[in-house]
Tab-separated table of C-alpha atoms in Angstrom:
chain	number	residue	atom	x	y	z
A	1	UNK	CA	0.018	0.125	-0.099
A	2	UNK	CA	1.345	3.538	-1.044
A	3	UNK	CA	2.050	5.960	1.895
A	4	UNK	CA	-0.586	8.629	2.274
A	5	UNK	CA	0.986	11.864	1.149
A	6	UNK	CA	-2.055	14.330	1.303
A	7	UNK	CA	-3.674	15.332	4.402
A	8	UNK	CA	-7.367	15.297	4.690
A	9	UNK	CA	-7.385	18.232	6.639
A	10	UNK	CA	-7.338	21.771	5.094
A	11	UNK	CA	-4.563	22.729	7.427
A	12	UNK	CA	-2.360	21.752	10.524
A	13	UNK	CA	-4.096	20.886	13.558
A	14	UNK	CA	-5.233	23.829	15.725
A	15	UNK	CA	-3.745	24.712	18.929
A	16	UNK	CA	-6.599	26.016	21.170
A	17	UNK	CA	-4.704	28.792	23.056
A	18	UNK	CA	-4.087	32.389	22.464
A	19	UNK	CA	-1.489	34.563	24.011
A	20	UNK	CA	-3.547	37.666	23.070
A	21	UNK	CA	-6.196	36.708	25.082
A	22	UNK	CA	-4.064	36.369	28.039
A	23	UNK	CA	-1.714	39.515	27.373
A	24	UNK	CA	-2.488	41.520	30.554
A	25	UNK	CA	-2.064	38.382	32.898
A	26	UNK	CA	1.392	37.754	30.853
A	27	UNK	CA	2.402	41.327	31.455
A	28	UNK	CA	1.453	41.307	35.237
A	29	UNK	CA	3.685	37.987	35.738
A	30	UNK	CA	6.558	39.300	33.879
A	31	UNK	CA	6.361	42.621	35.644
A	32	UNK	CA	6.294	40.885	38.952
A	33	UNK	CA	9.275	38.741	37.670
A	34	UNK	CA	11.483	41.531	36.578
A	35	UNK	CA	11.047	43.277	39.954
A	36	UNK	CA	11.718	40.083	41.791
A	37	UNK	CA	14.906	39.116	39.777
A	38	UNK	CA	16.250	42.576	38.705
A	39	UNK	CA	14.953	45.488	40.914
A	40	UNK	CA	14.935	43.661	44.286
A	41	UNK	CA	18.514	42.295	44.525
A	42	UNK	CA	20.202	45.402	43.193
A	43	UNK	CA	18.060	47.806	45.568
A	44	UNK	CA	18.646	45.710	48.595
A	45	UNK	CA	22.329	45.392	47.717
A	46	UNK	CA	23.215	48.828	47.103
A	47	UNK	CA	20.814	50.112	49.935
A	48	UNK	CA	21.887	47.625	52.841
A	49	UNK	CA	25.329	47.758	51.883
A	50	UNK	CA	26.074	51.514	51.511
A	51	UNK	CA	23.316	52.961	53.629
A	52	UNK	CA	23.167	50.859	56.600
A	53	UNK	CA	25.785	49.606	59.399
A	54	UNK	CA	24.757	45.897	58.901
A	55	UNK	CA	27.542	43.265	58.489
A	56	UNK	CA	28.257	42.360	54.958
A	57	UNK	CA	26.984	38.799	55.716
A	58	UNK	CA	23.759	39.981	57.281
A	59	UNK	CA	23.142	42.208	53.980
A	60	UNK	CA	23.271	39.127	51.753
A	61	UNK	CA	21.522	37.071	54.254
A	62	UNK	CA	18.560	39.499	54.018
A	63	UNK	CA	18.681	39.882	50.189
A	64	UNK	CA	19.065	35.976	49.603
A	65	UNK	CA	16.105	35.295	51.696
A	66	UNK	CA	14.096	37.800	49.869
A	67	UNK	CA	15.144	36.483	46.490
A	68	UNK	CA	12.888	34.543	44.048
A	69	UNK	CA	9.481	35.084	45.696
A	70	UNK	CA	7.518	34.798	42.469
A	71	UNK	CA	9.499	31.666	41.441
A	72	UNK	CA	9.016	29.960	44.756
A	73	UNK	CA	5.387	30.762	44.565
A	74	UNK	CA	5.172	29.544	40.855
A	75	UNK	CA	6.891	26.283	41.869
A	76	UNK	CA	4.570	25.214	44.642
A	77	UNK	CA	1.402	26.334	42.546
A	78	UNK	CA	2.756	24.026	39.744
A	79	UNK	CA	3.605	21.239	42.160
A	80	UNK	CA	0.017	21.604	43.577
A	81	UNK	CA	-1.876	21.833	40.159
A	82	UNK	CA	-0.097	18.752	38.809
A	83	UNK	CA	-0.191	16.489	41.867
A	84	UNK	CA	-3.607	17.140	43.247
A	85	UNK	CA	-6.266	14.435	42.665
A	86	UNK	CA	-8.256	14.753	39.588
A	87	UNK	CA	-5.566	17.280	38.018
A	88	UNK	CA	-6.699	18.339	34.627
A	89	UNK	CA	-3.054	19.660	33.685
A	90	UNK	CA	-1.147	16.574	34.121
A	91	UNK	CA	0.940	15.059	31.514
A	92	UNK	CA	-1.273	12.747	29.245
A	93	UNK	CA	-1.561	9.254	30.484
A	94	UNK	CA	0.984	9.967	33.286
A	95	UNK	CA	0.843	8.803	36.876
A	96	UNK	CA	0.002	11.404	39.629
A	97	UNK	CA	3.286	11.107	41.196
A	98	UNK	CA	5.333	11.825	37.788
A	99	UNK	CA	4.688	15.703	37.468
A	100	UNK	CA	5.899	16.974	34.278
A	101	UNK	CA	9.631	17.403	33.071
A	102	UNK	CA	9.778	21.142	33.589
A	103	UNK	CA	8.633	20.680	37.261
A	104	UNK	CA	11.465	17.973	37.464
A	105	UNK	CA	14.145	20.492	36.114
A	106	UNK	CA	12.667	23.264	38.121
A	107	UNK	CA	13.381	21.345	41.107
A	108	UNK	CA	16.973	20.343	40.143
A	109	UNK	CA	17.768	23.909	39.361
A	110	UNK	CA	16.416	25.090	42.584
A	111	UNK	CA	18.594	22.793	44.446
A	112	UNK	CA	21.737	23.825	42.324
A	113	UNK	CA	20.910	27.646	43.242
A	114	UNK	CA	20.259	26.879	46.862
A	115	UNK	CA	23.933	25.325	47.086
A	116	UNK	CA	25.352	28.415	45.297
A	117	UNK	CA	23.629	30.912	47.615
A	118	UNK	CA	24.705	28.861	50.613
A	119	UNK	CA	28.175	28.849	49.712
A	120	UNK	CA	28.068	32.449	48.773
A	121	UNK	CA	26.812	33.564	52.306
A	122	UNK	CA	28.141	30.902	54.632
A	123	UNK	CA	31.479	32.725	55.124
A	124	UNK	CA	31.889	35.868	57.178
A	125	UNK	CA	32.809	38.152	54.088
A	126	UNK	CA	30.276	37.040	51.568
A	127	UNK	CA	31.526	35.684	47.821
A	128	UNK	CA	29.749	38.501	46.001
A	129	UNK	CA	30.622	37.387	42.656
A	130	UNK	CA	29.148	33.909	43.196
A	131	UNK	CA	25.942	35.690	44.437
A	132	UNK	CA	25.598	37.281	40.982
A	133	UNK	CA	25.572	33.994	39.301
A	134	UNK	CA	22.057	32.619	39.786
A	135	UNK	CA	20.547	33.846	36.475
A	136	UNK	CA	23.648	32.695	34.519
A	137	UNK	CA	23.502	29.297	36.326
A	138	UNK	CA	19.698	28.886	35.206
A	139	UNK	CA	20.883	29.730	31.691
A	140	UNK	CA	23.614	27.433	31.618
A	141	UNK	CA	21.406	24.541	32.960
A	142	UNK	CA	18.347	24.917	30.690
A	143	UNK	CA	20.711	25.513	27.780
A	144	UNK	CA	22.574	22.311	28.502
A	145	UNK	CA	19.452	20.329	29.005
A	146	UNK	CA	17.787	21.504	25.891
A	147	UNK	CA	20.738	20.841	23.551
A	148	UNK	CA	21.575	17.716	25.003
A	149	UNK	CA	17.863	16.395	24.321
A	150	UNK	CA	18.119	17.362	20.838
A	151	UNK	CA	21.539	15.993	20.134
A	152	UNK	CA	20.323	12.554	21.556
A	153	UNK	CA	17.263	12.985	19.220
A	154	UNK	CA	19.461	13.778	16.169
A	155	UNK	CA	21.443	10.516	17.175
A	156	UNK	CA	18.353	8.435	17.085
A	157	UNK	CA	17.903	7.717	20.838
A	158	UNK	CA	14.454	6.848	22.359
A	159	UNK	CA	13.297	8.586	25.492
A	160	UNK	CA	14.909	6.432	28.491
A	161	UNK	CA	11.500	7.901	30.656
A	162	UNK	CA	8.564	9.673	30.106
A	163	UNK	CA	9.104	13.170	29.151
A	164	UNK	CA	5.890	14.918	30.058
A	165	UNK	CA	3.528	13.527	27.451
A	166	UNK	CA	5.994	11.562	25.382
A	167	UNK	CA	6.049	8.025	26.817
A	168	UNK	CA	9.323	6.019	27.323
A	169	UNK	CA	10.713	4.387	24.509
A	170	UNK	CA	9.141	6.976	22.042
A	171	UNK	CA	11.527	8.898	19.589
A	172	UNK	CA	12.946	11.737	21.895
A	173	UNK	CA	11.170	14.754	21.616
A	174	UNK	CA	12.698	18.126	20.580
A	175	UNK	CA	13.223	20.015	23.929
A	176	UNK	CA	11.387	23.194	22.977
A	177	UNK	CA	8.207	21.112	22.415
A	178	UNK	CA	8.263	19.697	25.850
A	179	UNK	CA	8.815	23.155	27.496
A	180	UNK	CA	5.901	24.786	25.532
A	181	UNK	CA	3.692	21.826	26.532
A	182	UNK	CA	4.444	22.107	30.158
A	183	UNK	CA	4.276	25.756	30.521
A	184	UNK	CA	1.177	26.500	28.503
A	185	UNK	CA	-0.589	23.411	30.095
A	186	UNK	CA	0.029	24.353	33.767
A	187	UNK	CA	1.242	27.888	34.084
A	188	UNK	CA	-0.893	29.144	31.299
A	189	UNK	CA	-4.031	26.982	32.239
A	190	UNK	CA	-4.291	25.261	28.981
A	191	UNK	CA	-4.505	21.731	30.563
A	192	UNK	CA	-4.607	18.471	28.983
A	193	UNK	CA	-6.647	19.728	26.293
A	194	UNK	CA	-3.596	21.843	25.144
A	195	UNK	CA	-1.188	18.827	25.638
A	196	UNK	CA	-3.151	16.714	23.430
A	197	UNK	CA	-3.746	19.495	20.684
A	198	UNK	CA	0.006	20.353	20.763
A	199	UNK	CA	1.019	16.460	20.441
A	200	UNK	CA	-1.280	16.339	17.422
A	201	UNK	CA	0.262	19.480	15.825
A	202	UNK	CA	3.817	18.103	16.626
A	203	UNK	CA	3.214	14.718	15.152
A	204	UNK	CA	1.192	15.791	12.189
A	205	UNK	CA	3.342	18.797	10.869
A	206	UNK	CA	7.160	17.919	9.974
A	207	UNK	CA	7.555	21.832	9.406
A	208	UNK	CA	6.402	22.488	12.829
A	209	UNK	CA	8.880	19.962	14.270
A	210	UNK	CA	11.547	21.417	12.381
A	211	UNK	CA	10.718	24.972	13.375
A	212	UNK	CA	10.951	24.030	17.090
A	213	UNK	CA	14.240	22.214	16.743
A	214	UNK	CA	15.804	25.449	15.131
A	215	UNK	CA	14.136	27.650	17.995
A	216	UNK	CA	15.297	25.211	20.655
A	217	UNK	CA	19.024	25.634	18.952
A	218	UNK	CA	18.580	29.336	19.042
A	219	UNK	CA	17.518	29.678	22.594
A	220	UNK	CA	19.591	26.834	24.123
A	221	UNK	CA	22.850	27.670	22.185
A	222	UNK	CA	22.366	31.400	22.969
A	223	UNK	CA	21.662	30.904	26.537
A	224	UNK	CA	24.912	28.906	26.838
A	225	UNK	CA	27.139	31.493	25.023
A	226	UNK	CA	25.542	34.531	26.730
A	227	UNK	CA	25.713	32.831	30.162
A	228	UNK	CA	29.637	32.265	29.392
A	229	UNK	CA	30.049	35.796	28.394
A	230	UNK	CA	28.128	37.055	31.633
A	231	UNK	CA	30.056	34.810	33.836
A	232	UNK	CA	33.432	35.921	32.323
A	233	UNK	CA	32.327	39.714	33.104
A	234	UNK	CA	31.360	38.890	36.581
A	235	UNK	CA	34.742	37.662	37.618
A	236	UNK	CA	36.733	40.155	35.738
A	237	UNK	CA	34.723	43.410	36.358
A	238	UNK	CA	34.812	45.532	39.562
A	239	UNK	CA	32.626	44.079	42.337
A	240	UNK	CA	29.555	46.404	42.101
A	241	UNK	CA	29.686	46.234	38.136
A	242	UNK	CA	29.844	42.463	38.244
A	243	UNK	CA	26.855	42.173	40.632
A	244	UNK	CA	24.794	44.487	38.476
A	245	UNK	CA	25.761	42.592	35.257
A	246	UNK	CA	24.871	39.102	36.708
A	247	UNK	CA	21.396	40.268	37.469
A	248	UNK	CA	20.737	42.326	34.420
A	249	UNK	CA	22.503	40.914	31.582
A	250	UNK	CA	20.548	37.619	31.342
A	251	UNK	CA	17.257	39.746	31.351
A	252	UNK	CA	18.460	41.821	28.693
A	253	UNK	CA	19.300	38.838	26.497
A	254	UNK	CA	16.048	37.273	27.278
A	255	UNK	CA	14.339	40.473	25.999
A	256	UNK	CA	16.520	40.633	22.744
A	257	UNK	CA	15.959	36.844	21.891
A	258	UNK	CA	12.099	37.455	22.552
A	259	UNK	CA	12.010	40.243	19.937
A	260	UNK	CA	13.984	38.217	17.457
A	261	UNK	CA	11.764	35.285	18.071
A	262	UNK	CA	8.077	36.655	17.856
A	263	UNK	CA	8.438	37.904	14.008
A	264	UNK	CA	10.590	34.450	13.293
A	265	UNK	CA	7.864	32.212	14.676
A	266	UNK	CA	5.074	34.218	13.124
A	267	UNK	CA	6.669	34.026	9.718
A	268	UNK	CA	7.208	30.370	10.044
A	269	UNK	CA	3.694	29.583	11.102
A	270	UNK	CA	2.515	31.315	8.055
A	271	UNK	CA	4.874	29.433	5.982
A	272	UNK	CA	3.914	26.244	7.482
A	273	UNK	CA	0.188	26.704	6.966
A	274	UNK	CA	0.907	27.639	3.237
A	275	UNK	CA	3.083	24.522	2.726
A	276	UNK	CA	0.249	22.447	4.166
A	277	UNK	CA	-2.318	23.921	1.643
A	278	UNK	CA	-0.327	23.471	-1.050
A	279	UNK	CA	0.561	19.949	-0.051
A	280	UNK	CA	4.233	20.580	0.366
A	281	UNK	CA	4.626	19.168	3.767
A	282	UNK	CA	6.684	16.430	2.672
A	283	UNK	CA	6.125	12.623	1.673
A	284	UNK	CA	6.106	11.232	5.107
A	285	UNK	CA	3.842	9.238	7.065
A	286	UNK	CA	1.129	11.074	8.798
A	287	UNK	CA	1.263	11.603	12.563
A	288	UNK	CA	4.725	10.145	12.780
A	289	UNK	CA	7.800	11.792	14.266
A	290	UNK	CA	10.454	10.711	11.808
A	291	UNK	CA	13.657	12.134	12.443
A	292	UNK	CA	15.200	10.371	9.167
A	293	UNK	CA	12.956	12.041	6.894
A	294	UNK	CA	13.757	14.817	4.641
A	295	UNK	CA	13.814	18.534	6.406
A	296	UNK	CA	11.146	20.771	5.379
A	297	UNK	CA	12.395	24.132	4.057
A	298	UNK	CA	11.787	26.514	6.875
A	299	UNK	CA	12.489	30.177	6.866
A	300	UNK	CA	16.027	29.510	8.369
A	301	UNK	CA	17.167	26.672	6.101
A	302	UNK	CA	15.853	28.504	2.822
A	303	UNK	CA	17.723	31.653	3.851
A	304	UNK	CA	20.878	29.910	4.918
A	305	UNK	CA	20.613	27.891	1.592
A	306	UNK	CA	20.386	31.100	-0.442
A	307	UNK	CA	23.369	32.476	1.564
A	308	UNK	CA	25.453	29.511	0.935
A	309	UNK	CA	24.489	29.722	-2.880
A	310	UNK	CA	26.136	33.147	-3.037
A	311	UNK	CA	29.676	32.027	-1.949
A	312	UNK	CA	32.073	33.151	-4.295
A	313	UNK	CA	34.224	29.730	-4.240
């Protein structure tokens, strides 16, 4: 029997979620997050260090204790909504105790940061440069995890354990797909309805999978490179400058990367829809994550192909 090459649907499966409908909630959350991870550490540091007679150790004991209130609240909110009986945001067909992949990594990175902050404040004179490293550490961690998953995927490895809604033994999912699934389902209240819709889209559209792979490389690789640059600056610039850079540069990087990502993804989604409508989504088996199949010509691949064709040699 010949493989089906034409999708019966007029377009890729819909994703029942709109960021525009939640723009004020998103803006409110990120405003609190920036205050919590940028304004608060810097204000407490300069105010308590230079305007009080508190010991240096006590200054950072106070600022460390006040750090991450929004993230801590989000952590316990996610844990509760995933673990509670009858949860509608849990990964598809997952046990109650499994949580999701983002929550597992959230836990690990918090443990790493706790060790980092304890080492930085346990001595009488705080190790200020280390205390400027929490955000670069998060960038290193998630960048390495996300790139590792996609390298393993490219090598043909199967998932060694359940990765959110991807069962053990399935083709390793691209890491950004898992992140989007978990964040929108739990933090964005999309629930299992969104998890199922996103999985349908991911399996149905080779173009969508390739776009997520490229975006994962862009964010994962960028986070590692920029975290490295930030770390070098933290350990080579004057103390106060280092502390400011450690807490501000990662957020600046995230803002720039977001501004690049939005039009990039919008353009690719339009091209995906056009390719689907014109039956150009590739001769592959429908609803199958085939990593060995031909790569769709996304905007990135098309542009890079044109640039390479212009080489004078």
